[in-house]
Coordinates of C-alpha atoms in Angstrom, one line a residue:
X9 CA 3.1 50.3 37.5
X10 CA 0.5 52.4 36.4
X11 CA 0.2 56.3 35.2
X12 CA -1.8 59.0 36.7
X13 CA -2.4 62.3 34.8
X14 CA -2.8 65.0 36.6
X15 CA -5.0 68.2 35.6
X16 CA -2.2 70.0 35.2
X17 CA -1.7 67.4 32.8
X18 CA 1.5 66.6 35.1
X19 CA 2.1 62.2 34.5
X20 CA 3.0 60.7 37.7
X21 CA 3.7 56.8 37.9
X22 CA 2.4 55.0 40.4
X23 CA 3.1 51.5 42.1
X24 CA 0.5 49.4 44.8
X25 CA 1.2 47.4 47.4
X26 CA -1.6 45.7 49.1
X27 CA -2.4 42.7 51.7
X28 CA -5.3 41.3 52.2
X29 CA -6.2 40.8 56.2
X30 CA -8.3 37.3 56.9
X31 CA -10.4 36.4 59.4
X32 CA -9.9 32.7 61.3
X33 CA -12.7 31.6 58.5
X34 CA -10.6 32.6 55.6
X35 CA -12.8 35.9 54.7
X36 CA -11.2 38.9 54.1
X37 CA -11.5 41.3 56.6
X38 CA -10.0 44.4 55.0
X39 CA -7.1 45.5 52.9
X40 CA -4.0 47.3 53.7
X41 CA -1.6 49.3 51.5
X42 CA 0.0 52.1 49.8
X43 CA 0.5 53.3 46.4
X44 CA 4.3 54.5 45.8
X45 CA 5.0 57.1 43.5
X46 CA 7.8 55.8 41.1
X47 CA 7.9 58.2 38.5
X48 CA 11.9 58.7 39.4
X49 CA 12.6 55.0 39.0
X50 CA 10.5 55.0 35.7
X51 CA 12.4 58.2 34.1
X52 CA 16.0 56.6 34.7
X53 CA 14.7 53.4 33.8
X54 CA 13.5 55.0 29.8
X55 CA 16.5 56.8 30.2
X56 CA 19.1 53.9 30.5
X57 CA 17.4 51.9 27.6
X58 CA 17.8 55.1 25.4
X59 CA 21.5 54.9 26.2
X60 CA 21.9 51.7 25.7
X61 CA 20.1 52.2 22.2
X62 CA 22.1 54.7 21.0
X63 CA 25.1 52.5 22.0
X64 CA 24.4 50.0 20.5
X65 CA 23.7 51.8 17.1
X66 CA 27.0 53.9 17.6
X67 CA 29.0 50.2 18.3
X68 CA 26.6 48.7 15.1
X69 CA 27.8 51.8 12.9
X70 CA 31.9 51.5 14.2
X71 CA 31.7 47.4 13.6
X72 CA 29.8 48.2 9.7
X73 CA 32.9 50.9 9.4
X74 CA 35.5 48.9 10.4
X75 CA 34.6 45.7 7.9
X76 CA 34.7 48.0 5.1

C-alpha cells in the first residue's frame, strides 16, 4: 500500500494491481490495472492494533494487580 496526499492535504491509501500482457516472443505488450483506494481497510486495520494495545496493557496492569 502506498499514501497519496491530497492538496487539501486529505491522505488517501492506495493499493495497485497490475498484469503485464506478452506477446508470443515473451515481450511485453502493455500493462493492465487499477489502483484501489484502501484507506477504509487501512483505518480499521490502525484501529484494531490500537485496541489490541490498550488490551493488552489493561490485562498486563490487572495480571501486575492481582500478584501483588
Amino acid at each position: 500500500s502506498w499514501r497519496v496526499v491530497h492538496a487539501s492535504g486529505e491522505v488517501r491509501w492506495l493499493e495497485s494491481r497490475a498484469r503485464v500482457i506478452y506477446d508470443d516472443a515473451g515481450r511485453p505488450l502493455r500493462m493492465v490495472g487499477a489502483n484501489l483506494d484502501v484507506t477504509e481497510r487501512v483505518r480499521m486495520v490502525r484501529a484494531l492494533h490500537e485496541r489490541e494495545g490498550r488490551l493488552r496493557l489493561l490485562l498486563s496492569v490487572s495480571d501486575a494487580a492481582r500478584a501483588e
